[in-house]
Tab-separated table of C-alpha atoms and ligand atoms in Angstrom:
chain	number	residue	atom	x	y	z
B	1	MET	CA	-13.931	-3.947	10.976
B	2	LYS	CA	-10.993	-5.981	12.313
B	3	VAL	CA	-7.642	-4.237	12.534
B	4	LYS	CA	-4.429	-6.192	12.959
B	5	LEU	CA	-1.179	-4.364	13.744
B	6	VAL	CA	1.909	-6.164	12.477
B	7	SER	CA	5.624	-5.477	12.897
B	8	GLY	CA	6.516	-6.444	9.309
B	9	PRO	CA	4.920	-7.417	6.000
B	10	PRO	CA	3.350	-10.863	5.468
B	11	THR	CA	5.708	-13.628	4.363
B	12	THR	CA	3.223	-15.930	2.667
B	13	ALA	CA	0.972	-15.627	-0.392
B	14	ARG	CA	-2.718	-14.721	-0.178
B	15	THR	CA	-5.142	-16.402	-2.519
B	16	PHE	CA	-8.544	-15.196	-3.645
B	17	LYS	CA	-11.440	-17.586	-3.945
B	18	GLU	CA	-12.475	-17.090	-7.536
B	19	PRO	CA	-10.799	-15.210	-10.370
B	20	GLY	CA	-12.432	-11.803	-10.456
B	21	GLU	CA	-13.879	-12.051	-6.963
B	22	LEU	CA	-13.035	-8.692	-5.501
B	23	ALA	CA	-12.758	-7.727	-1.864
B	24	ASP	CA	-15.368	-5.028	-2.309
B	25	LYS	CA	-17.938	-7.800	-2.625
B	26	LEU	CA	-17.142	-8.867	0.947
B	27	SER	CA	-19.005	-7.455	3.902
B	28	PRO	CA	-17.055	-5.118	6.225
B	29	GLU	CA	-16.989	-7.848	8.904
B	30	ASP	CA	-15.025	-10.142	6.570
B	31	VAL	CA	-12.280	-7.668	5.822
B	32	GLU	CA	-9.245	-7.579	8.075
B	33	ILE	CA	-7.184	-4.414	7.943
B	34	VAL	CA	-3.484	-5.278	8.276
B	35	ARG	CA	-1.358	-2.298	9.270
B	36	GLU	CA	2.383	-1.943	9.696
B	37	ILE	CA	3.301	1.379	11.318
B	38	PHE	CA	6.256	3.516	10.274
B	39	LYS	CA	7.287	6.878	11.677
B	40	THR	CA	8.840	9.666	9.712
B	41	PRO	CA	10.376	12.977	10.798
B	42	LEU	CA	8.865	14.877	7.884
B	43	THR	CA	9.840	18.531	7.537
B	44	GLY	CA	7.126	20.302	5.597
B	45	SER	CA	6.803	23.822	4.290
B	46	TYR	CA	4.101	26.222	3.175
B	47	ASN	CA	4.690	28.198	0.030
B	48	TRP	CA	3.388	31.750	0.122
B	49	ASP	CA	4.472	32.605	-3.376
B	50	TYR	CA	2.097	31.118	-5.914
B	51	GLU	CA	4.098	32.130	-8.950
B	52	VAL	CA	5.123	29.328	-11.275
B	53	ALA	CA	8.902	29.083	-11.057
B	54	ASN	CA	9.452	26.180	-13.412
B	55	SER	CA	7.339	26.064	-16.549
B	56	LYS	CA	8.368	22.496	-17.407
B	57	ILE	CA	7.089	21.206	-14.055
B	58	ARG	CA	3.863	23.121	-14.611
B	59	ARG	CA	3.455	21.598	-18.052
B	60	LEU	CA	3.966	18.101	-16.606
B	61	TYR	CA	1.306	18.868	-13.996
B	62	GLU	CA	-1.122	19.974	-16.724
B	63	LEU	CA	-0.478	16.696	-18.561
B	64	GLY	CA	-1.112	14.771	-15.352
B	65	LYS	CA	-4.542	16.401	-15.083
B	66	LYS	CA	-5.355	15.839	-18.731
B	67	PHE	CA	-4.418	12.168	-18.835
B	68	ASN	CA	-6.202	10.915	-15.746
B	69	TRP	CA	-7.255	7.568	-17.125
B	70	ASP	CA	-9.634	5.426	-15.125
B	71	ALA	CA	-8.948	1.744	-14.416
B	72	GLN	CA	-12.684	0.994	-14.710
B	73	MET	CA	-13.460	3.044	-17.820
B	74	ASP	CA	-10.278	2.941	-19.897
B	75	VAL	CA	-9.262	-0.691	-19.527
B	76	ASP	CA	-11.106	-3.453	-21.383
B	77	TRP	CA	-11.395	-6.094	-18.639
B	78	GLU	CA	-13.443	-8.348	-20.910
B	79	VAL	CA	-10.775	-8.752	-23.607
B	80	ASP	CA	-10.535	-12.355	-24.891
B	81	PHE	CA	-7.681	-14.348	-23.459
B	82	ASP	CA	-7.047	-18.062	-22.989
B	83	LYS	CA	-5.304	-18.542	-19.644
B	84	SER	CA	-4.378	-22.128	-20.417
B	85	GLU	CA	-1.674	-21.002	-22.828
B	86	GLY	CA	0.224	-19.231	-20.062
B	87	PRO	CA	0.803	-15.549	-19.294
B	88	SER	CA	4.140	-14.969	-21.052
B	89	GLN	CA	5.620	-15.533	-24.454
B	90	ALA	CA	7.001	-19.041	-24.880
B	91	GLY	CA	10.740	-19.532	-24.539
B	92	LEU	CA	11.263	-16.895	-21.844
B	93	ASN	CA	10.992	-19.177	-18.840
B	94	PRO	CA	14.520	-19.364	-17.362
B	95	PHE	CA	13.783	-22.873	-16.058
B	96	HIS	CA	12.453	-24.342	-19.315
B	97	ASP	CA	15.113	-27.111	-19.373
B	98	HIS	CA	15.526	-27.508	-15.598
B	99	PRO	CA	14.755	-31.072	-14.384
B	100	VAL	CA	12.315	-29.760	-11.727
B	101	TYR	CA	10.345	-27.926	-14.418
B	102	LEU	CA	10.490	-30.780	-16.914
B	103	ALA	CA	9.033	-33.141	-14.300
B	104	MET	CA	5.874	-30.987	-13.910
B	105	SER	CA	2.604	-31.828	-15.672
B	106	GLU	CA	1.385	-29.332	-18.303
B	107	GLU	CA	-1.249	-28.104	-15.850
B	108	LYS	CA	1.352	-27.585	-13.153
B	109	LYS	CA	3.655	-25.734	-15.580
B	110	ASN	CA	0.827	-23.358	-16.380
B	111	GLU	CA	0.027	-22.844	-12.720
B	112	TYR	CA	3.710	-22.144	-12.030
B	113	ALA	CA	3.790	-19.571	-14.854
B	114	TRP	CA	0.765	-17.697	-13.486
B	115	ARG	CA	2.065	-17.720	-9.946
B	116	SER	CA	5.436	-16.544	-11.109
B	117	LEU	CA	3.754	-13.621	-12.899
B	118	ALA	CA	1.725	-12.865	-9.756
B	119	GLN	CA	4.952	-12.756	-7.750
B	120	VAL	CA	6.372	-10.035	-10.038
B	121	LEU	CA	3.105	-8.088	-10.279
B	122	SER	CA	2.769	-8.167	-6.492
B	123	GLN	CA	6.068	-6.257	-6.322
B	124	PHE	CA	4.562	-3.694	-8.715
B	125	LEU	CA	1.546	-3.425	-6.417
B	126	HIS	CA	3.583	-2.980	-3.220
B	127	GLY	CA	6.014	-0.605	-4.962
B	128	GLU	CA	3.074	1.507	-6.146
B	129	GLN	CA	1.754	1.740	-2.602
B	130	GLY	CA	5.184	2.964	-1.497
B	131	ALA	CA	5.266	5.442	-4.391
B	132	MET	CA	1.835	6.781	-3.440
B	133	MET	CA	2.944	7.407	0.150
B	134	VAL	CA	6.251	9.025	-0.828
B	135	ALA	CA	4.493	11.238	-3.389
B	136	SER	CA	2.092	12.342	-0.667
B	137	GLN	CA	5.062	13.221	1.579
B	138	LEU	CA	6.546	15.245	-1.269
B	139	VAL	CA	3.410	17.411	-1.333
B	140	SER	CA	4.362	18.641	2.145
B	141	CYS	CA	8.115	18.720	1.893
B	142	ALA	CA	8.725	19.887	-1.695
B	143	PRO	CA	10.241	23.355	-1.443
B	144	THR	CA	8.353	25.051	-4.293
B	145	TYR	CA	4.722	25.632	-5.173
B	146	ASP	CA	4.821	24.011	-8.639
B	147	ALA	CA	6.520	20.874	-7.260
B	148	LYS	CA	3.806	20.556	-4.596
B	149	LEU	CA	1.071	20.685	-7.228
B	150	TYR	CA	2.949	18.185	-9.318
B	151	ALA	CA	3.497	15.813	-6.367
B	152	ALA	CA	-0.234	16.006	-5.570
B	153	SER	CA	-1.094	14.909	-9.110
B	154	GLN	CA	1.499	12.144	-8.887
B	155	THR	CA	-0.043	10.924	-5.625
B	156	PHE	CA	-3.313	10.385	-7.499
B	157	ASP	CA	-1.493	8.686	-10.380
B	158	GLU	CA	0.111	6.251	-7.926
B	159	ALA	CA	-3.252	5.589	-6.259
B	160	ARG	CA	-4.641	4.550	-9.639
B	161	HIS	CA	-1.615	2.324	-10.192
B	162	VAL	CA	-2.207	0.577	-6.855
B	163	GLU	CA	-5.854	0.138	-7.829
B	164	VAL	CA	-5.191	-1.282	-11.283
B	165	PHE	CA	-2.456	-3.766	-10.290
B	166	ASN	CA	-4.518	-4.945	-7.324
B	167	LYS	CA	-7.505	-5.472	-9.588
B	168	TYR	CA	-5.486	-7.357	-12.198
B	169	LEU	CA	-3.917	-9.651	-9.578
B	170	ARG	CA	-7.322	-10.589	-8.224
B	171	PHE	CA	-9.035	-10.747	-11.583
B	172	ARG	CA	-6.479	-12.811	-13.498
B	173	CYS	CA	-4.054	-14.396	-11.026
B	174	SER	CA	-6.209	-14.999	-7.900
B	175	VAL	CA	-3.114	-14.750	-5.732
B	176	GLU	CA	-0.927	-12.030	-4.244
B	177	TYR	CA	2.638	-12.433	-2.956
B	178	PRO	CA	4.388	-10.556	-0.138
B	179	VAL	CA	6.743	-7.668	-0.741
B	180	ASN	CA	10.344	-8.547	-1.543
B	181	PRO	CA	12.457	-7.722	1.571
B	182	SER	CA	14.975	-5.641	-0.429
B	183	LEU	CA	12.209	-3.589	-2.067
B	184	LYS	CA	10.689	-3.071	1.380
B	185	LEU	CA	14.075	-1.903	2.708
B	186	LEU	CA	14.355	0.677	-0.074
B	187	LEU	CA	10.816	1.944	0.489
B	188	ASP	CA	11.396	2.127	4.255
B	189	LYS	CA	14.545	4.159	3.738
B	190	ILE	CA	12.832	6.645	1.423
B	191	LEU	CA	9.671	6.937	3.501
B	192	THR	CA	11.463	7.468	6.801
B	193	ASP	CA	14.424	9.645	5.808
B	194	GLU	CA	14.016	13.243	6.884
B	195	ARG	CA	15.800	14.825	3.908
B	196	TRP	CA	13.299	15.888	1.254
B	197	ASP	CA	15.831	15.682	-1.542
B	198	LEU	CA	16.745	12.116	-0.590
B	199	LYS	CA	13.068	11.222	-0.931
B	200	PHE	CA	13.101	12.876	-4.336
B	201	ILE	CA	16.218	11.026	-5.442
B	202	GLY	CA	14.936	7.748	-4.014
B	203	MET	CA	11.488	7.960	-5.500
B	204	GLN	CA	11.690	10.108	-8.629
B	205	VAL	CA	14.962	8.835	-10.003
B	206	LEU	CA	15.590	5.411	-8.477
B	207	ILE	CA	12.203	3.764	-7.833
B	208	GLU	CA	10.533	5.427	-10.840
B	209	GLY	CA	13.423	4.340	-13.069
B	210	LEU	CA	13.113	0.830	-11.652
B	211	ALA	CA	9.355	0.805	-12.262
B	212	LEU	CA	9.710	1.914	-15.864
B	213	ALA	CA	12.317	-0.770	-16.582
B	214	ALA	CA	10.197	-3.474	-14.962
B	215	PHE	CA	7.037	-2.366	-16.811
B	216	GLN	CA	8.853	-2.183	-20.147
B	217	THR	CA	10.217	-5.703	-19.672
B	218	MET	CA	6.770	-6.990	-18.724
B	219	ALA	CA	5.038	-5.201	-21.616
B	220	GLN	CA	7.426	-6.909	-24.035
B	221	THR	CA	7.036	-10.386	-22.594
B	222	THR	CA	3.341	-10.692	-21.679
B	223	ARG	CA	0.853	-12.473	-23.919
B	224	ASP	CA	-2.133	-10.953	-22.165
B	225	PRO	CA	-3.615	-7.963	-24.030
B	226	LEU	CA	-5.279	-6.833	-20.781
B	227	LEU	CA	-1.961	-6.584	-18.963
B	228	ARG	CA	-0.397	-4.824	-21.959
B	229	GLN	CA	-3.173	-2.205	-21.904
B	230	ILE	CA	-2.635	-1.624	-18.192
B	231	LEU	CA	1.127	-1.329	-18.522
B	232	THR	CA	0.802	1.114	-21.424
B	233	LEU	CA	-1.404	3.391	-19.345
B	234	VAL	CA	0.784	3.136	-16.240
B	235	MET	CA	3.993	3.772	-18.208
B	236	ARG	CA	2.525	6.985	-19.590
B	237	ASP	CA	2.300	8.297	-16.031
B	238	GLU	CA	5.679	6.961	-14.933
B	239	GLY	CA	7.336	8.688	-17.869
B	240	ARG	CA	6.103	12.021	-16.460
B	241	HIS	CA	7.234	11.097	-12.956
B	242	VAL	CA	10.823	10.399	-14.002
B	243	ALA	CA	10.909	13.550	-16.159
B	244	PHE	CA	9.780	15.557	-13.142
B	245	GLY	CA	12.451	14.057	-10.880
B	246	VAL	CA	15.363	14.622	-13.223
B	247	ASN	CA	14.335	18.132	-14.204
B	248	TYR	CA	13.604	19.250	-10.690
B	249	LEU	CA	16.596	17.781	-8.905
B	250	GLU	CA	19.369	19.002	-11.148
B	251	ASP	CA	19.595	22.539	-9.751
B	252	TRP	CA	18.995	21.543	-6.119
B	253	ILE	CA	21.727	18.933	-5.994
B	254	LYS	CA	24.280	21.249	-7.589
B	255	ALA	CA	23.684	23.724	-4.760
B	256	LEU	CA	24.510	21.214	-1.981
B	257	PRO	CA	27.917	21.092	-0.235
B	258	GLU	CA	30.214	18.448	-1.699
B	259	ALA	CA	30.040	16.105	1.311
B	260	GLU	CA	26.242	16.027	1.077
B	261	ILE	CA	26.376	15.314	-2.648
B	262	GLU	CA	28.706	12.378	-1.910
B	263	GLU	CA	26.295	10.998	0.698
B	264	ARG	CA	23.470	11.047	-1.845
B	265	ALA	CA	25.656	9.578	-4.596
B	266	GLN	CA	26.547	6.708	-2.270
B	267	PHE	CA	22.878	6.148	-1.436
B	268	ALA	CA	22.018	6.042	-5.168
B	269	TYR	CA	24.805	3.544	-5.802
B	270	GLU	CA	23.665	1.265	-2.961
B	271	ALA	CA	20.091	1.370	-4.213
B	272	CYS	CA	21.266	0.460	-7.726
B	273	ALA	CA	23.287	-2.477	-6.389
B	274	ILE	CA	20.168	-3.770	-4.626
B	275	MET	CA	18.040	-3.287	-7.739
B	276	ARG	CA	20.508	-5.173	-9.895
B	277	GLU	CA	20.598	-8.336	-7.790
B	278	ARG	CA	18.201	-8.437	-4.899
B	279	LEU	CA	14.735	-7.791	-6.278
B	280	PHE	CA	14.095	-11.262	-7.693
B	281	SER	CA	11.698	-13.040	-5.328
B	282	THR	CA	11.768	-16.827	-5.236
B	283	ILE	CA	8.823	-17.773	-3.013
B	284	VAL	CA	6.977	-19.309	-5.978
B	285	GLU	CA	10.055	-21.177	-7.156
B	286	GLU	CA	10.453	-22.701	-3.699
B	287	GLU	CA	6.748	-23.604	-3.698
B	288	PHE	CA	7.328	-25.543	-6.910
B	289	GLY	CA	10.431	-27.364	-5.670
B	290	PHE	CA	13.341	-25.255	-6.956
B	291	ASP	CA	16.336	-24.406	-4.807
B	292	ARG	CA	16.024	-20.779	-3.697
B	293	GLU	CA	19.535	-19.557	-4.488
B	294	GLU	CA	19.799	-21.441	-7.766
B	295	ALA	CA	16.413	-20.053	-8.856
B	296	ARG	CA	17.458	-16.518	-7.961
B	297	ARG	CA	20.692	-16.822	-9.889
B	298	MET	CA	18.947	-18.321	-12.925
B	299	SER	CA	16.329	-15.511	-12.907
B	300	ILE	CA	19.049	-12.854	-12.763
B	301	ASP	CA	20.969	-14.453	-15.643
B	302	SER	CA	17.870	-15.135	-17.772
B	303	GLN	CA	16.995	-13.296	-20.990
B	304	GLY	CA	14.217	-11.433	-19.124
B	305	GLY	CA	16.604	-10.546	-16.290
B	306	GLN	CA	19.126	-9.144	-18.749
B	307	ALA	CA	16.476	-7.155	-20.633
B	308	PHE	CA	15.337	-5.678	-17.315
B	309	ARG	CA	18.871	-4.634	-16.343
B	310	ASN	CA	19.468	-3.014	-19.745
B	311	PHE	CA	16.246	-1.010	-19.482
B	312	LEU	CA	17.077	-0.115	-15.893
B	313	PHE	CA	20.621	1.136	-16.244
B	314	GLU	CA	20.424	2.712	-19.673
B	315	ARG	CA	18.184	5.383	-18.181
B	316	MET	CA	19.289	5.283	-14.544
B	317	ILE	CA	22.992	5.950	-15.148
B	318	PRO	CA	22.560	8.972	-17.480
B	319	ASN	CA	19.839	10.336	-15.179
B	320	LEU	CA	22.135	10.071	-12.147
B	321	LYS	CA	24.869	11.781	-14.121
B	322	ARG	CA	22.510	14.554	-15.193
B	323	VAL	CA	21.399	15.341	-11.637
B	324	GLY	CA	25.033	15.317	-10.466
B	325	LEU	CA	25.137	12.017	-8.576
B	326	LEU	CA	27.566	10.098	-10.759
B	327	THR	CA	30.528	11.458	-8.824
B	328	GLU	CA	34.147	10.403	-9.295
B	329	SER	CA	34.002	8.380	-6.062
B	330	VAL	CA	31.026	6.211	-7.125
B	331	LYS	CA	31.972	5.817	-10.796
B	332	PRO	CA	34.396	2.916	-10.141
B	333	LYS	CA	31.652	1.164	-8.158
B	334	PHE	CA	29.223	1.454	-11.072
B	335	GLU	CA	32.033	0.286	-13.340
B	336	ALA	CA	32.374	-2.813	-11.137
B	337	LEU	CA	28.620	-3.436	-11.563
B	338	GLY	CA	29.249	-3.354	-15.320
B	339	VAL	CA	26.843	-0.485	-16.042
B	340	LEU	CA	29.007	2.626	-16.392
B	341	HIS	CA	29.044	2.409	-20.199
B	342	TYR	CA	25.505	3.877	-20.211
B	343	GLU	CA	26.939	7.115	-18.856
B	344	ASN	CA	26.411	9.084	-22.074
B	345	ALA	CA	23.049	7.619	-23.122
B	346	ALA	CA	20.009	9.943	-23.470
B	347	THR	CA	18.586	11.267	-20.210
B	348	ASP	CA	15.018	11.981	-19.142
B	349	ALA	CA	15.979	15.632	-18.752
B	350	GLU	CA	15.202	16.110	-22.451
B	351	ILE	CA	11.490	15.578	-22.133
B	352	ASP	CA	9.855	13.791	-25.039
B	353	TRP	CA	6.788	16.037	-25.041
B	354	ALA	CA	5.379	14.453	-28.203
B	355	SER	CA	5.079	11.066	-26.534
B	356	LEU	CA	3.829	12.485	-23.208
B	357	GLU	CA	1.159	14.524	-25.018
B	358	ARG	CA	-0.027	11.761	-27.335
B	359	PRO	CA	-3.759	11.019	-26.811
B	360	LEU	CA	-4.552	8.080	-24.555
B	361	GLU	CA	-5.630	4.814	-26.111
B	362	THR	CA	-8.831	4.521	-24.140
B	363	GLY	CA	-10.991	1.472	-23.641
B	364	PRO	CA	-14.418	0.625	-24.978
B	365	ILE	CA	-16.482	1.945	-22.057
B	366	ARG	CA	-14.989	5.419	-22.339
B	367	GLN	CA	-15.496	5.387	-26.127
B	368	VAL	CA	-19.145	4.398	-25.760
B	369	ALA	CA	-19.632	7.090	-23.120
B	370	ALA	CA	-18.142	9.713	-25.437
B	371	GLU	CA	-20.424	8.821	-28.384
Q	401	FE2	FE1	3.341	4.309	-10.279
Q	402	FE2	FE1	5.349	6.797	-10.434
């Protein structure tokens, strides 16, 4: 086994030889382990009282156990799909009438579309890795017994998300792109901050809200039934994760001194500002001859970009308000971002149990196994 220590994430794409050729087919000598070290001053706690303090959190934990889908068994990897028609619904490409795009051959346009999808899905993959590590930190630093159990089940959920996005990228796209620097910055902040509640806010409200918005946008725009299946399964889990965050944080944040609440409100605002503008990667666009800044701007202003922002802020803003982080001092800043009007939309504090408890739509292998 070769291990390479690096001081930051890769900056270039990685390609895989054949669609569907997975790393686990390689011999151990072929695999290079690339590690980037981070240090965190984690303050953990034991809990010596095993009583359930919060029945909602316990119920979410029970659902997590019950709906442990399996990326191998519950996803139909053999579903028919013609890659030559492109990964997304027609008409959504923000560059469809851009001269650089118009000058490409049909084959090149299709290749661009797949690479562009891989660029977005790679962010899902890297974000899921971050989520898995933060969830594992929450097991130690969550202050109550039921939250520790819940965080442990979430850690396993996130591991399955890493697995399934990694598999899809290799299976369908044959390429993986590096983490977006702004996403990496957010993950670094959450992973290395010593305050447990900041990790909770960062992961359970901000990153989980971001993930749900991105998955919803993707589920609506993809043509690939395989990707839609995957997103449906992943979103089921993420729905629980956000519900956990909002329900758990509300009481804890209220109990903090005002100055500490302000600090956290400011952090949430800064994260939202990054999510609104900075998470659009443009490595692929540059590869295909677009100007980086123009491509970024056009992606942000596109129909897909707008749909993403609506999904993002219509749940993020009411959730922040519910947990007490939409303070008077940050409200004008959110107003300037143009998203304060979501303030009174429905929050994830009212858990939609019916949708979280709905049976899973499982794939053919699981159905055969059950017969
Ligand atoms: Fe996840
Ligand atoms: Fe999650």
